[in-house]
């Protein structure tokens, strides 16, 4: 039964990943693309979690932690880049 | 100019990042982890700190070139581990295992020489990532 639920969840997540790709492709401005990439990171985290539940092992939970922190750092530095150009390390 | 929320998050998150990267480095022999991802996590923590609290670090780095030396030292450490495998074991990068008796807890601890190679990879990735962020963040 859990296989069926996991398959449905994978389908929904893949659909939302495809719509994020669409926004990344057509997105008129740079902030749209940044938000699309951040959302795609979150969706990939959700896919790893669903895969862990389906397989019944907890070995990929560390990958979730790493991916979320790297996505956070990337989004923050992109936001500072959009705000003040190349000098992202200035106060 | 950096917001208070971001500074508070950095104070909480960056020590957890450092500890977690050491954990990933040390258990990478038999479980998911290893030198590459541990170096990536450490450099993410450093970049987070410098994003939140300014760039006085860069003058220090430009004067002493610390991360270039870190990168070269890690590469030399990995290469020397490979050469030791060539001279002792017969093939390049051959790994040796020793079982060491721990002094107080009376358990045998498995020490593999691939761990030293992993520490070299860790130093290389950490130095390269922080130097890259330095070069990207400076003025043209």
mmCIF file of C-alpha atoms in Angstrom:
data_model
loop_
_atom_site.group_PDB
_atom_site.id
_atom_site.type_symbol
_atom_site.label_atom_id
_atom_site.label_comp_id
_atom_site.label_asym_id
_atom_site.label_seq_id
_atom_site.Cartn_x
_atom_site.Cartn_y
_atom_site.Cartn_z
ATOM 1 C CA UNK A 1 0.000 0.000 0.000
ATOM 2 C CA UNK A 2 2.847 2.384 0.824
ATOM 3 C CA UNK A 3 4.283 1.806 -2.622
ATOM 4 C CA UNK A 4 1.106 3.171 -4.198
ATOM 5 C CA UNK A 5 1.156 6.242 -1.973
ATOM 6 C CA UNK A 6 4.835 6.821 -2.685
ATOM 7 C CA UNK A 7 4.213 6.554 -6.413
ATOM 8 C CA UNK A 8 1.421 9.107 -6.239
ATOM 9 C CA UNK A 9 3.629 11.438 -4.193
ATOM 10 C CA UNK A 10 6.444 11.045 -6.710
ATOM 11 C CA UNK A 11 4.083 11.928 -9.546
ATOM 12 C CA UNK A 12 2.878 15.078 -7.816
ATOM 13 C CA UNK A 13 6.426 16.119 -6.945
ATOM 14 C CA UNK A 14 7.617 15.515 -10.500
ATOM 15 C CA UNK A 15 4.755 17.632 -11.804
ATOM 16 C CA UNK A 16 5.721 20.520 -9.533
ATOM 17 C CA UNK A 17 9.363 20.081 -10.520
ATOM 18 C CA UNK A 18 8.322 20.385 -14.167
ATOM 19 C CA UNK A 19 6.416 23.591 -13.472
ATOM 20 C CA UNK A 20 9.472 24.994 -11.683
ATOM 21 C CA UNK A 21 11.515 24.151 -14.766
ATOM 22 C CA UNK A 22 9.003 26.082 -16.838
ATOM 23 C CA UNK A 23 9.385 29.135 -14.611
ATOM 24 C CA UNK A 24 13.172 28.765 -14.745
ATOM 25 C CA UNK A 25 13.019 28.645 -18.526
ATOM 26 C CA UNK A 26 10.712 31.543 -19.322
ATOM 27 C CA UNK A 27 11.264 33.630 -16.166
ATOM 28 C CA UNK A 28 11.521 37.249 -17.321
ATOM 29 C CA UNK A 29 13.815 38.511 -14.568
ATOM 30 C CA UNK A 30 16.656 37.068 -12.509
ATOM 31 C CA UNK A 31 14.766 36.954 -9.150
ATOM 32 C CA UNK A 32 12.144 34.684 -10.748
ATOM 33 C CA UNK A 33 14.848 32.210 -11.682
ATOM 34 C CA UNK A 34 16.404 32.371 -8.213
ATOM 35 C CA UNK A 35 13.076 31.601 -6.578
ATOM 36 C CA UNK A 36 12.518 28.756 -9.053
ATOM 37 C CA UNK A 37 15.883 27.169 -8.185
ATOM 38 C CA UNK A 38 15.171 27.498 -4.449
ATOM 39 C CA UNK A 39 11.802 25.818 -4.879
ATOM 40 C CA UNK A 40 13.412 23.049 -6.906
ATOM 41 C CA UNK A 41 15.829 22.398 -4.036
ATOM 42 C CA UNK A 42 12.906 22.052 -1.653
ATOM 43 C CA UNK A 43 11.102 19.673 -4.021
ATOM 44 C CA UNK A 44 14.220 17.498 -4.374
ATOM 45 C CA UNK A 45 14.458 17.352 -0.563
ATOM 46 C CA UNK A 46 10.851 16.168 -0.458
ATOM 47 C CA UNK A 47 11.626 13.528 -3.097
ATOM 48 C CA UNK A 48 14.543 12.191 -1.029
ATOM 49 C CA UNK A 49 12.273 12.024 2.032
ATOM 50 C CA UNK A 50 9.588 10.102 0.132
ATOM 51 C CA UNK A 51 12.235 7.720 -1.187
ATOM 52 C CA UNK A 52 13.512 7.101 2.365
ATOM 53 C CA UNK A 53 9.989 6.338 3.576
ATOM 54 C CA UNK A 54 9.381 4.005 0.633
ATOM 55 C CA UNK A 55 12.604 2.057 1.102
ATOM 56 C CA UNK A 56 12.432 2.080 4.887
ATOM 57 C CA UNK A 57 15.989 3.180 5.633
ATOM 58 C CA UNK A 58 17.275 6.389 7.146
ATOM 59 C CA UNK A 59 20.577 6.556 5.324
ATOM 60 C CA UNK A 60 19.729 9.515 3.100
ATOM 61 C CA UNK A 61 18.491 11.836 5.854
ATOM 62 C CA UNK A 62 21.968 13.390 6.048
ATOM 63 C CA UNK A 63 21.692 14.209 2.364
ATOM 64 C CA UNK A 64 18.519 16.152 3.210
ATOM 65 C CA UNK A 65 20.407 18.173 5.839
ATOM 66 C CA UNK A 66 23.315 18.924 3.501
ATOM 67 C CA UNK A 67 21.068 19.874 0.596
ATOM 68 C CA UNK A 68 18.892 22.190 2.691
ATOM 69 C CA UNK A 69 21.880 24.044 4.145
ATOM 70 C CA UNK A 70 23.604 24.423 0.776
ATOM 71 C CA UNK A 71 20.347 25.684 -0.738
ATOM 72 C CA UNK A 72 20.023 28.198 2.083
ATOM 73 C CA UNK A 73 23.557 29.530 1.591
ATOM 74 C CA UNK A 74 23.070 29.768 -2.170
ATOM 75 C CA UNK A 75 19.795 31.635 -1.882
ATOM 76 C CA UNK A 76 21.184 34.087 0.684
ATOM 77 C CA UNK A 77 24.258 34.887 -1.395
ATOM 78 C CA UNK A 78 22.114 35.272 -4.536
ATOM 79 C CA UNK A 79 19.854 37.696 -2.638
ATOM 80 C CA UNK A 80 22.834 39.777 -1.523
ATOM 81 C CA UNK A 81 24.179 39.715 -5.073
ATOM 82 C CA UNK A 82 20.865 41.020 -6.412
ATOM 83 C CA UNK A 83 20.752 43.690 -3.738
ATOM 84 C CA UNK A 84 24.231 45.167 -4.008
ATOM 85 C CA UNK A 85 26.137 43.728 -6.964
ATOM 86 C CA UNK A 86 29.425 41.953 -6.717
ATOM 87 C CA UNK A 87 30.376 43.164 -3.259
ATOM 88 C CA UNK A 88 28.423 40.457 -1.496
ATOM 89 C CA UNK A 89 30.764 40.246 1.482
ATOM 90 C CA UNK A 90 30.459 43.907 2.499
ATOM 91 C CA UNK A 91 28.339 44.783 5.464
ATOM 92 C CA UNK B 1 23.079 46.468 6.543
ATOM 93 C CA UNK B 2 22.674 42.747 7.096
ATOM 94 C CA UNK B 3 19.437 41.983 8.865
ATOM 95 C CA UNK B 4 19.225 40.863 12.476
ATOM 96 C CA UNK B 5 17.358 37.685 11.497
ATOM 97 C CA UNK B 6 20.189 36.542 9.258
ATOM 98 C CA UNK B 7 22.815 37.280 11.912
ATOM 99 C CA UNK B 8 20.890 35.297 14.540
ATOM 100 C CA UNK B 9 20.401 32.361 12.167
ATOM 101 C CA UNK B 10 24.134 32.394 11.401
ATOM 102 C CA UNK B 11 25.017 32.312 15.106
ATOM 103 C CA UNK B 12 22.878 29.211 15.535
ATOM 104 C CA UNK B 13 23.573 27.354 12.309
ATOM 105 C CA UNK B 14 27.329 27.704 11.741
ATOM 106 C CA UNK B 15 28.537 25.728 14.843
ATOM 107 C CA UNK B 16 26.112 22.946 13.931
ATOM 108 C CA UNK B 17 27.553 22.991 10.408
ATOM 109 C CA UNK B 18 31.124 22.649 11.643
ATOM 110 C CA UNK B 19 30.326 19.770 13.991
ATOM 111 C CA UNK B 20 28.271 18.030 11.324
ATOM 112 C CA UNK B 21 31.062 18.354 8.771
ATOM 113 C CA UNK B 22 33.537 16.754 11.182
ATOM 114 C CA UNK B 23 31.022 13.959 11.760
ATOM 115 C CA UNK B 24 30.656 13.426 8.014
ATOM 116 C CA UNK B 25 34.444 13.401 7.585
ATOM 117 C CA UNK B 26 35.141 10.853 10.291
ATOM 118 C CA UNK B 27 32.437 8.353 9.445
ATOM 119 C CA UNK B 28 32.979 8.473 5.692
ATOM 120 C CA UNK B 29 34.762 5.150 5.546
ATOM 121 C CA UNK B 30 31.746 2.875 5.769
ATOM 122 C CA UNK B 31 28.741 5.189 5.651
ATOM 123 C CA UNK B 32 27.637 8.051 3.376
ATOM 124 C CA UNK B 33 29.986 10.975 3.848
ATOM 125 C CA UNK B 34 33.639 11.539 3.209
ATOM 126 C CA UNK B 35 36.108 14.298 2.551
ATOM 127 C CA UNK B 36 34.402 16.073 -0.325
ATOM 128 C CA UNK B 37 31.034 16.720 1.245
ATOM 129 C CA UNK B 38 32.633 17.539 4.611
ATOM 130 C CA UNK B 39 34.833 20.200 2.991
ATOM 131 C CA UNK B 40 31.801 21.572 1.197
ATOM 132 C CA UNK B 41 29.886 21.867 4.469
ATOM 133 C CA UNK B 42 32.791 23.560 6.238
ATOM 134 C CA UNK B 43 33.221 26.108 3.463
ATOM 135 C CA UNK B 44 29.450 26.713 3.461
ATOM 136 C CA UNK B 45 29.653 27.536 7.169
ATOM 137 C CA UNK B 46 32.603 29.891 6.648
ATOM 138 C CA UNK B 47 30.895 31.646 3.738
ATOM 139 C CA UNK B 48 27.746 32.026 5.841
ATOM 140 C CA UNK B 49 29.754 33.709 8.603
ATOM 141 C CA UNK B 50 31.467 36.072 6.175
ATOM 142 C CA UNK B 51 28.181 36.888 4.453
ATOM 143 C CA UNK B 52 26.670 37.876 7.768
ATOM 144 C CA UNK B 53 29.549 39.621 9.512
ATOM 145 C CA UNK B 54 31.574 41.327 6.813
ATOM 146 C CA UNK B 55 34.807 40.796 4.992
ATOM 147 C CA UNK B 56 37.704 41.828 7.242
ATOM 148 C CA UNK B 57 38.854 38.267 6.671
ATOM 149 C CA UNK B 58 39.795 38.996 3.081
ATOM 150 C CA UNK B 59 42.600 41.387 3.923
ATOM 151 C CA UNK B 60 44.021 38.746 6.191
ATOM 152 C CA UNK B 61 43.689 36.120 3.467
ATOM 153 C CA UNK B 62 45.325 38.372 0.857
ATOM 154 C CA UNK B 63 48.248 39.083 3.149
ATOM 155 C CA UNK B 64 48.912 35.533 4.286
ATOM 156 C CA UNK B 65 47.356 33.452 1.452
ATOM 157 C CA UNK B 66 46.232 30.961 4.069
ATOM 158 C CA UNK B 67 43.680 29.100 1.965
ATOM 159 C CA UNK B 68 46.079 28.670 -0.952
ATOM 160 C CA UNK B 69 48.526 27.022 1.434
ATOM 161 C CA UNK B 70 45.690 24.922 2.871
ATOM 162 C CA UNK B 71 44.727 23.708 -0.606
ATOM 163 C CA UNK B 72 48.312 22.876 -1.577
ATOM 164 C CA UNK B 73 48.997 21.150 1.738
ATOM 165 C CA UNK B 74 45.914 18.970 1.400
ATOM 166 C CA UNK B 75 46.913 17.959 -2.122
ATOM 167 C CA UNK B 76 50.422 17.090 -0.912
ATOM 168 C CA UNK B 77 48.976 15.078 1.989
ATOM 169 C CA UNK B 78 46.795 12.994 -0.348
ATOM 170 C CA UNK B 79 49.678 12.423 -2.739
ATOM 171 C CA UNK B 80 52.035 11.385 0.062
ATOM 172 C CA UNK B 81 49.426 8.917 1.338
ATOM 173 C CA UNK B 82 49.343 7.384 -2.130
ATOM 174 C CA UNK B 83 53.142 7.232 -2.265
ATOM 175 C CA UNK B 84 53.249 5.536 1.127
ATOM 176 C CA UNK B 85 50.901 2.889 -0.239
ATOM 177 C CA UNK B 86 53.252 2.463 -3.201
ATOM 178 C CA UNK B 87 56.345 1.998 -1.039
ATOM 179 C CA UNK B 88 54.852 -0.118 1.748
ATOM 180 C CA UNK B 89 52.029 -2.061 0.132
ATOM 181 C CA UNK B 90 53.242 -2.338 -3.439
ATOM 182 C CA UNK B 91 50.548 -0.422 -5.344
ATOM 183 C CA UNK B 92 49.752 3.267 -5.547
ATOM 184 C CA UNK B 93 46.969 4.317 -3.128
ATOM 185 C CA UNK B 94 46.864 0.900 -1.437
ATOM 186 C CA UNK B 95 45.079 1.207 1.885
ATOM 187 C CA UNK B 96 46.174 -0.397 5.119
ATOM 188 C CA UNK B 97 44.063 -1.176 8.182
ATOM 189 C CA UNK B 98 45.251 -1.347 11.780
ATOM 190 C CA UNK B 99 43.215 -2.272 14.843
ATOM 191 C CA UNK B 100 44.205 -0.014 17.714
ATOM 192 C CA UNK B 101 43.258 -0.726 21.319
ATOM 193 C CA UNK B 102 41.746 2.392 22.862
ATOM 194 C CA UNK B 103 43.262 3.202 26.266
ATOM 195 C CA UNK B 104 40.285 3.768 28.570
ATOM 196 C CA UNK B 105 37.188 2.353 26.947
ATOM 197 C CA UNK B 106 38.801 -0.998 26.032
ATOM 198 C CA UNK B 107 37.439 -1.245 22.552
ATOM 199 C CA UNK B 108 39.337 -1.926 19.391
ATOM 200 C CA UNK B 109 39.270 0.993 16.970
ATOM 201 C CA UNK B 110 39.708 0.365 13.285
ATOM 202 C CA UNK B 111 42.178 2.832 11.784
ATOM 203 C CA UNK B 112 42.401 2.893 7.998
ATOM 204 C CA UNK B 113 44.974 4.879 6.078
ATOM 205 C CA UNK B 114 42.254 5.938 3.643
ATOM 206 C CA UNK B 115 41.162 8.301 6.412
ATOM 207 C CA UNK B 116 44.321 10.365 5.973
ATOM 208 C CA UNK B 117 43.646 10.563 2.248
ATOM 209 C CA UNK B 118 40.134 11.755 3.090
ATOM 210 C CA UNK B 119 41.523 14.483 5.348
ATOM 211 C CA UNK B 120 43.662 15.650 2.415
ATOM 212 C CA UNK B 121 40.587 15.791 0.172
ATOM 213 C CA UNK B 122 38.794 17.730 2.910
ATOM 214 C CA UNK B 123 41.550 20.359 3.044
ATOM 215 C CA UNK B 124 41.621 20.669 -0.765
ATOM 216 C CA UNK B 125 37.865 21.202 -1.085
ATOM 217 C CA UNK B 126 37.724 23.651 1.815
ATOM 218 C CA UNK B 127 40.625 25.749 0.485
ATOM 219 C CA UNK B 128 39.355 25.807 -3.088
ATOM 220 C CA UNK B 129 35.790 26.779 -2.147
ATOM 221 C CA UNK B 130 36.795 29.619 0.168
ATOM 222 C CA UNK B 131 39.391 30.971 -2.305
ATOM 223 C CA UNK B 132 36.791 30.870 -5.074
ATOM 224 C CA UNK B 133 34.322 32.820 -2.969
ATOM 225 C CA UNK B 134 37.088 35.314 -2.174
ATOM 226 C CA UNK B 135 37.843 35.845 -5.856
ATOM 227 C CA UNK B 136 34.164 36.127 -6.752
ATOM 228 C CA UNK B 137 33.362 38.617 -4.017
ATOM 229 C CA UNK B 138 36.121 41.087 -4.611
ATOM 230 C CA UNK B 139 36.023 44.257 -6.658
ATOM 231 C CA UNK B 140 36.804 43.998 -10.362
#
